[in-house]
Structure formats: C-alpha cells, structure tokens
Coordinates of C-alpha atoms in Angstrom, one line a residue:
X1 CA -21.6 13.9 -33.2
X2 CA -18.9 11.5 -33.6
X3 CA -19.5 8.2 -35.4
X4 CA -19.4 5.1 -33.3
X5 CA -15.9 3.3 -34.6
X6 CA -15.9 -0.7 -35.8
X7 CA -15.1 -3.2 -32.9
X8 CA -11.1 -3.4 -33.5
X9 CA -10.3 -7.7 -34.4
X10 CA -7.8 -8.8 -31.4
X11 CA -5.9 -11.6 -34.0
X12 CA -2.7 -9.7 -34.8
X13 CA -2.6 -7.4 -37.7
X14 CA -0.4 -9.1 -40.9
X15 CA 3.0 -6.9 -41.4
X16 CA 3.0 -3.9 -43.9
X17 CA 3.7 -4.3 -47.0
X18 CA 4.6 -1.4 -49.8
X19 CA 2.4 -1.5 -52.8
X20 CA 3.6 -2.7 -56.1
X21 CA 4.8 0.5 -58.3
X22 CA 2.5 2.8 -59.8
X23 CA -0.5 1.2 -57.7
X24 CA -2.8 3.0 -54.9
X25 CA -3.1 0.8 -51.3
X26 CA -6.4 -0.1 -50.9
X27 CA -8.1 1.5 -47.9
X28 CA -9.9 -0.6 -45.4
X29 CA -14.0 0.2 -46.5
X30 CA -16.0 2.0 -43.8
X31 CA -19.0 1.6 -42.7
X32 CA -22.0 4.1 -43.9
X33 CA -23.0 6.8 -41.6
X34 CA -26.5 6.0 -41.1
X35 CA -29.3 9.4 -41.9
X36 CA -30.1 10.9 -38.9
X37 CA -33.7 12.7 -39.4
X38 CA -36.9 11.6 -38.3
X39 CA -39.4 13.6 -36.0
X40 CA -40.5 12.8 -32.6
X41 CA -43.1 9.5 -32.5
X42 CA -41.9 8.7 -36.2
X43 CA -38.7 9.5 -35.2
X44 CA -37.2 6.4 -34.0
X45 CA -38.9 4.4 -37.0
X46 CA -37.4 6.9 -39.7
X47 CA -33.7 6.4 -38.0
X48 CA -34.2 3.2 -38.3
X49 CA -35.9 2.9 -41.5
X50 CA -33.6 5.0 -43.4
X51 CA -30.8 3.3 -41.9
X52 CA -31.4 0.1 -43.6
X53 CA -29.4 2.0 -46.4
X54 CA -25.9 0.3 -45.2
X55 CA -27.0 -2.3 -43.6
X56 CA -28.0 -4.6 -46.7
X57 CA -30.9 -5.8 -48.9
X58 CA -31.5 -9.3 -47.3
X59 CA -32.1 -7.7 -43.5
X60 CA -34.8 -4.7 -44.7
X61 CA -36.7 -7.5 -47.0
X62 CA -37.8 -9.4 -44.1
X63 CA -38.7 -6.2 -42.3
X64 CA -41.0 -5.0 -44.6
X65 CA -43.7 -7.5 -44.0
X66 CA -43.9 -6.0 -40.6
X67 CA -45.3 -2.5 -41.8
X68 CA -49.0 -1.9 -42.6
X69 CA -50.2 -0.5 -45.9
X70 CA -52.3 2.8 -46.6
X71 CA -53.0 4.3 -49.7
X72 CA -53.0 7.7 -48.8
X73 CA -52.8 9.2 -52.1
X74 CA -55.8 7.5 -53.2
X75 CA -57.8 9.1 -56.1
X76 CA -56.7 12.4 -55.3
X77 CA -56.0 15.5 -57.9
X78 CA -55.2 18.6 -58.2
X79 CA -52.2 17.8 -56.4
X80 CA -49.2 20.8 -55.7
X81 CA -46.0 19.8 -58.7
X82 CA -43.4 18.4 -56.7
X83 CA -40.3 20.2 -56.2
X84 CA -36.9 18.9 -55.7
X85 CA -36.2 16.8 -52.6
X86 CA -38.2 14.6 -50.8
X87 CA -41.5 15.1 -48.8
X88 CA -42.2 12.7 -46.3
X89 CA -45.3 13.2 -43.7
X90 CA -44.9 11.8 -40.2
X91 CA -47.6 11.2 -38.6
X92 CA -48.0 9.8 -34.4
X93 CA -51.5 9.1 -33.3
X94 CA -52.8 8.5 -30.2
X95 CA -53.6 4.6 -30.8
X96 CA -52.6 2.8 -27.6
X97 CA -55.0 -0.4 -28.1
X98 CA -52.2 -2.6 -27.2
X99 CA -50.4 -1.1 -23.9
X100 CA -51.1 -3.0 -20.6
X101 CA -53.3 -1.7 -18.2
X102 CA -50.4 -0.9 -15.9
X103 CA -48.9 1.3 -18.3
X104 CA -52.5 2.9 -19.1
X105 CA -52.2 4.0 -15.1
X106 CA -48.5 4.6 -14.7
X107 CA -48.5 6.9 -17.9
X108 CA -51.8 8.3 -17.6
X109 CA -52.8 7.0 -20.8
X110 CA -56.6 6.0 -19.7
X111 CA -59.7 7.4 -21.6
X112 CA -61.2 6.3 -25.2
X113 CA -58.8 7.7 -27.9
X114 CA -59.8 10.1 -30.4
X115 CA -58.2 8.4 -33.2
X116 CA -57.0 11.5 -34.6
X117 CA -53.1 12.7 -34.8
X118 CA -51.1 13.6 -32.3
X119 CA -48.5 15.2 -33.8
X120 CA -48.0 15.9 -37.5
X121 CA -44.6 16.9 -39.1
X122 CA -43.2 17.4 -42.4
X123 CA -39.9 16.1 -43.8
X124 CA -37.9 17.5 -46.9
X125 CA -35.3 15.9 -47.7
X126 CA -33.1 17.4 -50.0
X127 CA -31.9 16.4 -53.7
X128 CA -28.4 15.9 -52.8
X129 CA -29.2 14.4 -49.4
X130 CA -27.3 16.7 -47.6
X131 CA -30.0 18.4 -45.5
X132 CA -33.3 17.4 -43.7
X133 CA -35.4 20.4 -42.7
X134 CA -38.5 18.9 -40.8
X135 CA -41.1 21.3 -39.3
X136 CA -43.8 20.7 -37.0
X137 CA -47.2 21.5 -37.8
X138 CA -49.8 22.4 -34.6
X139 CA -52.2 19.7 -34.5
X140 CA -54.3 22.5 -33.2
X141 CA -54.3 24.4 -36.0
X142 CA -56.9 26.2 -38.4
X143 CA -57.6 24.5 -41.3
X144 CA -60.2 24.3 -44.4
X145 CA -61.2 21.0 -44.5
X146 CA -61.4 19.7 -48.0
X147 CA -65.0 18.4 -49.3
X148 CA -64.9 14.6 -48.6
X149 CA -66.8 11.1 -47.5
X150 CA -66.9 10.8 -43.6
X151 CA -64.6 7.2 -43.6
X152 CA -67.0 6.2 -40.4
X153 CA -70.5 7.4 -41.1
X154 CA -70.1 7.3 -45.1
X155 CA -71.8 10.9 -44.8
X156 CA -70.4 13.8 -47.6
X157 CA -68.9 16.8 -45.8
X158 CA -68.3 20.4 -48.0
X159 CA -65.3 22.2 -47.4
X160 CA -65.3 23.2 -43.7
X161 CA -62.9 24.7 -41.0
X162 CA -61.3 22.5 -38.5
X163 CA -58.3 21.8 -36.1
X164 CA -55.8 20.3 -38.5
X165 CA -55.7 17.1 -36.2
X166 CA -59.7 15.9 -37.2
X167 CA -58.6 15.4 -40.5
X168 CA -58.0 11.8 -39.4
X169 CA -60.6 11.1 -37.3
X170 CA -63.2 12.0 -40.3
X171 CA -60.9 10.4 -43.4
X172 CA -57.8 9.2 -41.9
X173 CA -54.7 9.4 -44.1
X174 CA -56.0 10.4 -47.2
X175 CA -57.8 13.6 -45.8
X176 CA -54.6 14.1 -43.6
X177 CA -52.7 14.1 -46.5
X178 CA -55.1 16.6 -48.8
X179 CA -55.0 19.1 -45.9
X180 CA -51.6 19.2 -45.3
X181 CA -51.0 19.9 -49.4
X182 CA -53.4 22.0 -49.5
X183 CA -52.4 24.4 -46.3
X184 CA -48.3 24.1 -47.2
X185 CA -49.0 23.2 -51.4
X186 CA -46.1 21.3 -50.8
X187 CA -46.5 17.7 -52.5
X188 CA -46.6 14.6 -50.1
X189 CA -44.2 11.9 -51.6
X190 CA -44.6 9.3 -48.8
X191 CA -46.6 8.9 -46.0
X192 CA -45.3 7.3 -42.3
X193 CA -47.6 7.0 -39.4
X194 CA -46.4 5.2 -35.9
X195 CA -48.9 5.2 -32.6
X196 CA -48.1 5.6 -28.7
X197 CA -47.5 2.0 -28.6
X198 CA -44.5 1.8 -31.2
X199 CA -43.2 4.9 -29.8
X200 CA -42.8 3.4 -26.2
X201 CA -41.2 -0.1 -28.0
X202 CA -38.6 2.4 -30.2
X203 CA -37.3 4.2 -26.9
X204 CA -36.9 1.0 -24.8
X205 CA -35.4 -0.9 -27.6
X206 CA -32.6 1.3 -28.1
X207 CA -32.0 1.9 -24.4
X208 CA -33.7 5.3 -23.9
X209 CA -32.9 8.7 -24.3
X210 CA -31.1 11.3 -22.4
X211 CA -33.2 14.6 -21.8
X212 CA -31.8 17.6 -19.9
X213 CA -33.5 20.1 -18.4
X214 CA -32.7 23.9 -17.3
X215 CA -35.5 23.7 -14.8
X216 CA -38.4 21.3 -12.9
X217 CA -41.3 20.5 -15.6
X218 CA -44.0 19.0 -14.0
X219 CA -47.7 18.3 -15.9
X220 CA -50.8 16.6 -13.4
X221 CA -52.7 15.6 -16.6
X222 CA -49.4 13.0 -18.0
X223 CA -47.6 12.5 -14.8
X224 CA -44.3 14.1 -16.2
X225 CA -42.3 15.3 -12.8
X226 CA -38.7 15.9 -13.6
X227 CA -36.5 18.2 -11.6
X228 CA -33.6 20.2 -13.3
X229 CA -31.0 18.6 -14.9
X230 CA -29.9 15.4 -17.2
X231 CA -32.4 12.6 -17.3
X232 CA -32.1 8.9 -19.0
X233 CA -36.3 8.8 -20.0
X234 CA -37.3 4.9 -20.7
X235 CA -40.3 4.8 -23.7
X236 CA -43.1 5.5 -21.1
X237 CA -41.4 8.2 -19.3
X238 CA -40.6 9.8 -22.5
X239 CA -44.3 9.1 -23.9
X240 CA -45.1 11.9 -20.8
X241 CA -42.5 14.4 -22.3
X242 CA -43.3 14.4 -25.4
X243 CA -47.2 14.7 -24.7
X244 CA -46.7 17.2 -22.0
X245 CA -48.8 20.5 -22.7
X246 CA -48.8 22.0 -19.1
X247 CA -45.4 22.5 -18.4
X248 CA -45.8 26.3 -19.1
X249 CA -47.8 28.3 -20.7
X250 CA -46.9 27.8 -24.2
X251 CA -49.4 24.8 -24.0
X252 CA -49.0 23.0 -27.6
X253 CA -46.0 25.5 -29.0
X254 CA -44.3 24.4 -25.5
X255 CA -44.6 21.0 -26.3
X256 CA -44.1 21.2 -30.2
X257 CA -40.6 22.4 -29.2
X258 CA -40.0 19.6 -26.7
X259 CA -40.7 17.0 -29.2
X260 CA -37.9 18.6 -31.4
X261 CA -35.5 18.3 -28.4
X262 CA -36.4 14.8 -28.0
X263 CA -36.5 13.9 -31.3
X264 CA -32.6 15.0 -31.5
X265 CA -31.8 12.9 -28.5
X266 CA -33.1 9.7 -29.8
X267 CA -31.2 10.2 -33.2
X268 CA -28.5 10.8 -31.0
X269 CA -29.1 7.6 -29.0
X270 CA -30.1 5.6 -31.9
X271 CA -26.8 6.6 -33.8
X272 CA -24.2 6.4 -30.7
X273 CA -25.4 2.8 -29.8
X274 CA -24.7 0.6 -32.1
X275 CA -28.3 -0.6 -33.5
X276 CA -27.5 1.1 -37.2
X277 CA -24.1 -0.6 -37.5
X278 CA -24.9 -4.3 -36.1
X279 CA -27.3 -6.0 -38.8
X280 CA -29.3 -8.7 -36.2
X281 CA -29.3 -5.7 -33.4
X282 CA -30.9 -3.7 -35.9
X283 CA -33.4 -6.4 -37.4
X284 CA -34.4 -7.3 -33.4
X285 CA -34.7 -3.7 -32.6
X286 CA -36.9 -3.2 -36.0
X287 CA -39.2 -6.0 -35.5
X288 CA -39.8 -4.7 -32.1
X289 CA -41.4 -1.6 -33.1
X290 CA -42.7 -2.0 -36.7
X291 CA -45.3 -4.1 -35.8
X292 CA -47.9 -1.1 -35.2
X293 CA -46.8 1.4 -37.6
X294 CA -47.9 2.1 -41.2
X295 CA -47.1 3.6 -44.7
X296 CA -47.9 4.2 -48.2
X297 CA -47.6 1.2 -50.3
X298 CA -44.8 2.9 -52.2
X299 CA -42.5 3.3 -49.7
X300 CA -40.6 -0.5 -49.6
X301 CA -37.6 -2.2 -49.5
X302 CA -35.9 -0.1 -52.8
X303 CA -36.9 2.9 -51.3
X304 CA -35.2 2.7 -47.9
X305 CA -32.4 1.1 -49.2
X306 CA -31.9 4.3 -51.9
X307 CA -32.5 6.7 -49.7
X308 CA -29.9 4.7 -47.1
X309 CA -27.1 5.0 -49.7
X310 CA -27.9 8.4 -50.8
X311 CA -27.8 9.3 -47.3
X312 CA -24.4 8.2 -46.3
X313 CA -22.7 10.9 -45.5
X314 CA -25.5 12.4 -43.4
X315 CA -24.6 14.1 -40.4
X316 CA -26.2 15.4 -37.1
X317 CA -25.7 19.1 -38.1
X318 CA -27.5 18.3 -41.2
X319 CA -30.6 18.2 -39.7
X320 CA -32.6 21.4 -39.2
X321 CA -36.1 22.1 -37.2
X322 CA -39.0 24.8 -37.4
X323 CA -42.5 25.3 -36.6
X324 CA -45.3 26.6 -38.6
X325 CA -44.8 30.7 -37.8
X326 CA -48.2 31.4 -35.5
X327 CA -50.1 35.0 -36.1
X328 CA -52.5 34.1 -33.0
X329 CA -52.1 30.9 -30.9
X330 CA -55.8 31.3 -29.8
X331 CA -57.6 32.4 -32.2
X332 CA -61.5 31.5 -31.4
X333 CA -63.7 29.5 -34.2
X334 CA -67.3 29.3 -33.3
X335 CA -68.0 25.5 -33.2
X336 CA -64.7 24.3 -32.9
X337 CA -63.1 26.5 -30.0
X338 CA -59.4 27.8 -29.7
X339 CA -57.4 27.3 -32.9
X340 CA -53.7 28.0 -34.1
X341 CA -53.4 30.4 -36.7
X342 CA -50.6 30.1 -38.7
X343 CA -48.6 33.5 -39.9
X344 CA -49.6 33.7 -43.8
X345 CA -46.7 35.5 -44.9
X346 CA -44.2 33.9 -42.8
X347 CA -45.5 30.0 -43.4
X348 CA -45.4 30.7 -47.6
X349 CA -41.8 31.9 -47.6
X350 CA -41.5 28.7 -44.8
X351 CA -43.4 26.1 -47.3
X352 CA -41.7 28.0 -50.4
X353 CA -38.0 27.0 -49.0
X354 CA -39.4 23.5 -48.8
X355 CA -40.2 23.7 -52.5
X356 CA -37.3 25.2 -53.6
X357 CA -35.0 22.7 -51.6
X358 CA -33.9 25.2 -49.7
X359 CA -32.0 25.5 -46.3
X360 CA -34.4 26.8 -43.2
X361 CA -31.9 27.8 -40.6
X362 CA -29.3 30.5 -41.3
X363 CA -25.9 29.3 -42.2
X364 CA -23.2 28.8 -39.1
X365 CA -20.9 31.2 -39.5
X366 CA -16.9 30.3 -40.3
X367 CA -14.4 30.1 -37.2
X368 CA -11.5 32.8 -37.4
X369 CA -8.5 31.0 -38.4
X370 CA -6.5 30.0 -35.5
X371 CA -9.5 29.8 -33.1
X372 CA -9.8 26.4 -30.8
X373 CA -12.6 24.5 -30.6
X374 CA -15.9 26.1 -28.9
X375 CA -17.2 24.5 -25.9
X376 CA -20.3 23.7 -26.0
X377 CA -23.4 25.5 -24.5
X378 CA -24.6 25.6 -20.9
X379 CA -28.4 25.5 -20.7
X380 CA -30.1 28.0 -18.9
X381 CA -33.6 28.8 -18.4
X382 CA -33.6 32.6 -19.6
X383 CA -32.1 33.2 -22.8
X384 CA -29.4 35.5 -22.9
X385 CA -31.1 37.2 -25.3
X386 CA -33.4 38.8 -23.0
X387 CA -31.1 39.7 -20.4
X388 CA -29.6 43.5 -20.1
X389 CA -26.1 43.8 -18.9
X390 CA -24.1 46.2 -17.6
X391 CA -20.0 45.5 -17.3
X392 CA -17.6 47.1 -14.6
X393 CA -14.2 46.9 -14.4
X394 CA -13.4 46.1 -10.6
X395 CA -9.7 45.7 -11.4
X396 CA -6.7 47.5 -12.8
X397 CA -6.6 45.6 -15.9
X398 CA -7.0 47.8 -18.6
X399 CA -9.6 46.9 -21.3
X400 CA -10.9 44.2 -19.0
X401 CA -14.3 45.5 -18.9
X402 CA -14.7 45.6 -22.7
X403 CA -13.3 42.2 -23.4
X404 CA -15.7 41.1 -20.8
X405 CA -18.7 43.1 -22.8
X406 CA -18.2 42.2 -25.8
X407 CA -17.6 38.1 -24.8
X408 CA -21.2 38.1 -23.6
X409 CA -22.2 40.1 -26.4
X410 CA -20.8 37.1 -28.9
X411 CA -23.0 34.8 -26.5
X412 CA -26.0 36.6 -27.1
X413 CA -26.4 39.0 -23.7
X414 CA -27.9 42.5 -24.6
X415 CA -25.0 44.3 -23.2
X416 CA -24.7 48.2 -22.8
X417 CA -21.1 48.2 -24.8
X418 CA -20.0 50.8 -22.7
X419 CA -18.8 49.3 -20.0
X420 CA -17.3 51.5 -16.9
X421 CA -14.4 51.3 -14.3
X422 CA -15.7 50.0 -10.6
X423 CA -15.9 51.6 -7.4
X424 CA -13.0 50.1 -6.2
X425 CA -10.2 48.2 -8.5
X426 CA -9.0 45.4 -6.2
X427 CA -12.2 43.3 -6.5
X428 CA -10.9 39.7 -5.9
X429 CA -14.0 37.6 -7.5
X430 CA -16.5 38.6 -10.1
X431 CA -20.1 39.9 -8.7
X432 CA -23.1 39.8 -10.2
X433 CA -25.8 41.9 -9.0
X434 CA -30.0 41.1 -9.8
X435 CA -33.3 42.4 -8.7
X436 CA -35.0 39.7 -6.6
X437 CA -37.6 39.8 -9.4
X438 CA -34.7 38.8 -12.2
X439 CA -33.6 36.1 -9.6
X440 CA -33.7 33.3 -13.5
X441 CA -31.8 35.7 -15.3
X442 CA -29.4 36.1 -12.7
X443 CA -28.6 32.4 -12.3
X444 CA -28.6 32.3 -16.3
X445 CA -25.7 35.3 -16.7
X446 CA -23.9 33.5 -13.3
X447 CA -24.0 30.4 -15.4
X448 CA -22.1 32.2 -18.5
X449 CA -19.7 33.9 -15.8
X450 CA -18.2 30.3 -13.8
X451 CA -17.1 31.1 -10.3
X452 CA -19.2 34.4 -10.1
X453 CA -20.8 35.7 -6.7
X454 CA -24.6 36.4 -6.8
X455 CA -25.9 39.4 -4.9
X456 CA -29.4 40.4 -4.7
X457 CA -30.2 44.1 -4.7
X458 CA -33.6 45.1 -4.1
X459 CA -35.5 47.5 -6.4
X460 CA -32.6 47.4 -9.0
X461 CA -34.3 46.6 -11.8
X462 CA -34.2 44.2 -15.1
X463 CA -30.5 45.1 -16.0
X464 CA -27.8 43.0 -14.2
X465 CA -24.5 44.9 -13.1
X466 CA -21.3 42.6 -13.1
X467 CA -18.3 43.5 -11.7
X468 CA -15.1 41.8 -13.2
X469 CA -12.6 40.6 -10.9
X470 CA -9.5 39.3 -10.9
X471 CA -10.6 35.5 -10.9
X472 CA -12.2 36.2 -14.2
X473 CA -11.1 33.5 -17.0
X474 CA -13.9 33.2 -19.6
X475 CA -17.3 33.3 -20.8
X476 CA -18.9 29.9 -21.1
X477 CA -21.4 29.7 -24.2
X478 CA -25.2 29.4 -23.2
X479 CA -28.3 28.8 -24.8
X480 CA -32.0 28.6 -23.3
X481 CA -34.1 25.8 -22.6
X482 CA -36.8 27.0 -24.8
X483 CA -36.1 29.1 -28.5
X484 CA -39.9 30.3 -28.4
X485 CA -39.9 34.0 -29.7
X486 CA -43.6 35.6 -30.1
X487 CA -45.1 32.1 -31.3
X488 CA -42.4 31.0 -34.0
X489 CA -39.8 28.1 -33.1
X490 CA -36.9 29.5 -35.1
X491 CA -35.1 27.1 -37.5
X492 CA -32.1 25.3 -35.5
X493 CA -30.0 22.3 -36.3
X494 CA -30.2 19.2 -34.5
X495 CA -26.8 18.7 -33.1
X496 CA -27.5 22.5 -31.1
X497 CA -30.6 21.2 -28.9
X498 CA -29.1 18.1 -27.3
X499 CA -27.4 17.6 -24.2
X500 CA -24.4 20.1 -24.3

C-alpha cells in the first residue's frame, strides 16, 4: 500500500547548491509511516491510537482525557510470564446507549443489550515491531470460567463452563481478561475496549470504507443487503457487516472472517486519507470517537507515543490474521447450548507462536529474478482450490496446453497436469465447459481465464474442461471471497484481503 506523499509547497524551490567537501547533503525528513494493526470495532481506535507515534506529544496529551479507565488486571495472580512482544486485547461490545432512535431502526440495533462482548481479538506485537499477528477468538466459544464475584449480584461463582463472551457480563474486564490468559496462557499487557457507538463515529469520521464482494450477502436479522461487487459502507452500514452472522452458513466463523476483511479496509482507509499525517485532522477525528471507549490505566500518552515510533516503518503486509483452529463449531453444553470448540493441539502451537514472537502466516515466497510485477487478485466466490481442471489444446501451438495447466496450477486450480490435444486445433476463443451444478466454479475459473466462452454441459460433472484458443493471453490471479477451510481461518496478511 503506498504511503500517501506530503502536499508539495507551490513557492519556488531555492537553486541547488553542492555541499561543502567531505560533507553529506542533508535529506529532506519524512514523515513516519503510521502502524497499521488494529482489529475490527477496536480497529479504527488502535490505527489511530498507535498513530499518535509521529504525530507529536502535545496532540495525544489532550486526547487522553477522552478515554475511560479500567483496571483490568486488578488483583489477579498466577498470571502466564510474558513473552517477547506485545499483547494487547481488543475488545467491541455491544453498548449502543447513545445511538439515536433512527439509527436503532435503520440498523436494526433495537432490543436491551447483553452487555457482554461482541467480538474479542488478540494482538501481538512483535519485539522489533515488524509484525502484528492478531487472531480472533469466537465469542461463542467453550470456556472454563474462572472462580470469581458476580460484578452485578455480588454473588461467588466456582469455576464453571461458559461461552467466552459472558465473561463480561458476570465480571467485565477483569474476568475477560483471566479467561482469555487462562484459555491462550498468553499474558495480557494492555487492555482496549470500544462499543457500537465509537465504531459507527471511527468509520464516518474517516470517510468510510470500501468493501467488495464476490457475491450478494444479505442477513434479515441486521438489514445487511449488498449485491456483488465494490461497496463504500458509511459506520452504520458497516456496523451491519461486521455483525452479520446469516450470510451463510458459517454463522459466527463467517462473520469472524468478515471482520478481518473489514478490519483491513479501514486501516487501508484510515492510512490512504490523510488523518495519520495532518495533526488537527487527526486530533478532530480522535475526539470524535474516543469518547466511548476505554483502557487499562497503563496504557497513556508514553505508551502510544513509544509504540508510534517503534512502529515507523510498519507496513500493510506486516500485518497478519488467524482464528482460533475449531475441532467442532457446535459442540452442545447442557445449560449453555451450542458452543465453539477450539482445536487443542492446533490453538497451543497457535498461542505458542504468540509467545515465542513468532510469525503466523507462512512466509511469501521470493519473485524469480527478472519477473514483472504480479497483478493483483480477482475475487471469486469458489476458491480455486476446490475446483478440478482439465486443459485441452484446441490449437496448433505446441506446449500451449501445459503452459496453460501449469499457469492455473501456480494460481491455485487443482489441475490434471496432463493436459491433452483438442478435437479440432483451430479453436478461435478459449471454452470453458461446467455442469449446471458447478455453474460458481465455472464463473470463478472464467474469471482466471479473461475473454473465455462459458458452456454448460449437462451431467458432466465437478471437473471443468477448458479448451485453449488462440485468443488465449494469461491467467489472471484469483483468490476467494471466503479462506474458511474445515473451521480454521488460515493465517493471511492484511494487504491480501482488501480490495484487489
């Protein structure tokens, strides 16, 4: 993601002049990249948070006032050792005490609250600042509820199983915060929490986000009704997309992996607009939205501004996104109802790379030398993944076929690698040929094929048949909409699930 460039003076610039002998010319001082982390409600806060960093001491002491104070760590002990990084848990709630009634109706926010969390994520950051990894943890998941004082009814509660999300309902951010340790033993070294209302006040005041979509998504119980394709969501409309658990049937993993797509957009917009690099835009824009949110008392003026500067060469690849790894995303507790159960070998070697500061998703591989830039992906709604291909030849261009294989191979199509000569050589435009039934993964493999002719043939099966011809040029990159494989959201960076 490029960097959004200093205004450029329009006085005339002062002739050249060679540096004395032996001396170095001074270069013009840039401004800091602002951090780019954060994680779907707390998103837009973190960005803008962290990003205090470069712009100065004097602006972030007069925003602090505006945050409210927990002590979340409160008397607690036998605590996990800390690593190295930094742990930071982000916490959205459901408050919405201060939206208008019209909002309530338009965004289908009416009903009581449950005053518990909405969505709970953790954020390493690493020791050298190079990294965030932040994974999502199911606010429907299992959990053993540590023994503590009900913070409403004052009554004493033994260690018990829950949905991760009551934690704060029965002892707010202190109990939030011993769950979470005790579930991940990864240390808690500050604590953020933001509601609906902040959320809405973060999107509008930095001019909304873009969203794109491979396909319609439409959910009765928040009103979200968007049709394919690239969307500019105000804070309301993306209140509906980030709470949306009806789009499919993925219900809370579904929207778990929306909230990581969204989250990257609004860094995106957040960092592209110009609030980090214009000190009263950013001041107005923080005021805005820090009225409703809160953190631990620790987590001040020294801190944001230390983590700013560490943070100043952070980029958008830098960041990296997971989910808890699910062994049953229904598993029944009597008294409690369907639960999330979390993958116990697969979320300790998760939670261990937290400890260990190390990296979540697998490294990008090196470009060959000499090779241009790749474009960037086309979204589809199947992922290539799970499409079987065969190739044809339909033209007298030898090796055509197997060029053709392997270059949706390297995009991710399970292809035969045996691809055979055509019917009939002189086939003018390449054809691709589906089942009625595969009629999504046809249009995704068209979409990887530009220019391509779609035929369906009935009772042909899952595997697609293309047919090269002569109008054939490339293979355009694609990715899918959703990266849900048997319950687990595998690790990805944050620059790979924006808006291609």
């Amino acid at each position: 993601m490029p960097v959004p460039q200093r205004p450029q003076h329009s006085r005339p610039s002062p002739p050249r002049r060679r540096p004395p002998r032996g001396t170095r010319p001074v270069r013009p001082r840039r401004q800091d990249e602002r951090p780019r982390w954060g994680m779907r409600v707390a998103t837009g806060l973190s960005v803008l948070v962290l990003g205090a960093g470069g712009i100065g001491h004097a602006v972030v002491s007069g925003l602090e006032d505006g945050i409210g104070r927990v002590d979340p760590f409160k008397d607690m002990k036998n605590r996990p050792q800390g690593g190295h990084g930094t742990n930071l848990l982000l916490v959205g709630t459901d408050g919405r005490d201060t939206i208008t009634e019209e909002e309530r109706k338009k965004y289908r926010l009416g009903g009581a609250p449950c005053h518990c969390t909405d969505t709970i994520m953790l954020v390493h950051l690493s020791a050298d600042r190079r990294r965030a990894s932040v994974v999502s943890l199911p606010r429907d998941s299992y959990a053993e509820m540590p023994a503590h004082t009900d913070r409403t009814t004052g009554e004493r509660h033994e260690s018990h199983p829950v949905k991760l999300n009551a934690a704060y309902a029965e002892g707010g951010p202190a109990l939030t915060v011993r769950t979470v340790e005790n579930m991940t033993k990864v240390k808690v070294d500050h604590y953020l929490e933001i509601d609906f209302t902040s959320f809405m006040k973060t999107v509008d005041a930095v001019g909304g986000v873009e969203i794109c979509t491979a396909g319609p998504m439409k959910d009765a119980y928040t009103g979200l009704d968007l049709p394919a394709g690239v969307h500019e969501l105000n804070g309301g409309q993306a209140l509906q997309y980030v709470r949306s658990r009806h789009v499919d049937v993925a219900a809370d993993l579904g929207r778990m992996e929306r909230q990581q797509k969204f989250m990257a957009a609004l860094i995106k917009q957040a960092t592209s607009s110009g609030v980090l690099l214009n000190p009263m835009r950013f001041k107005d824009v923080s005021a805005t939205v820090l009225g409703s949110v809160r953190a631990d008392k620790d987590f001040g003026t020294e801190q944001m501004l230390a983590l700013g500067r560490a943070m100043k060469d952070f980029g958008p690849a830098s960041s990296e996104f997971a989910s808890v790894p699910v062994d049953d995303p229904s598993f029944p507790v009597e008294g409690i109802g369907s639960t999330v159960r979390w993958d116990a070998e697969k979320s300790k070697k998760l939670f261990r790379a937290l400890r260990e500061d190390e990296p979540l998703a697998p490294a990008r591989p090196k470009p060959k030398a000499g090779a241009g830039k790749r474009p960037p992906a086309a979204l589809v709604d199947v992922a290539p993944e799970d499409i079987r291909v065969q190739v044809y030849n339909g033209t007298p261009k030898d090796g055509l076929g197997r060029s053709v294989d392997e270059a949706l191979r390297a995009t991710g199509f399970t292809t035969t690698e045996a691809p055979l000569n055509g019917e009939a050589r002189d086939r003018e435009r390449t054809l691709v040929e589906y089942d009625p039934r595969w009629d999504r993964s046809a249009k995704s493999l068209a979409t990887a094929l530009p220019g391509s002719e779609l035929k369906p043939v009935k009772d042909q099966g899952p595997q697609m048949k293309v047919t090269v011809g002569a109008d054939f040029t490339q293979v355009r990159p694609v990715r899918a909409e959703s990266r849900r494989t048997t319950g687990d959201l595998a690790p990805v960076r944050g620059d790979e699930v924006v808006c291609p």
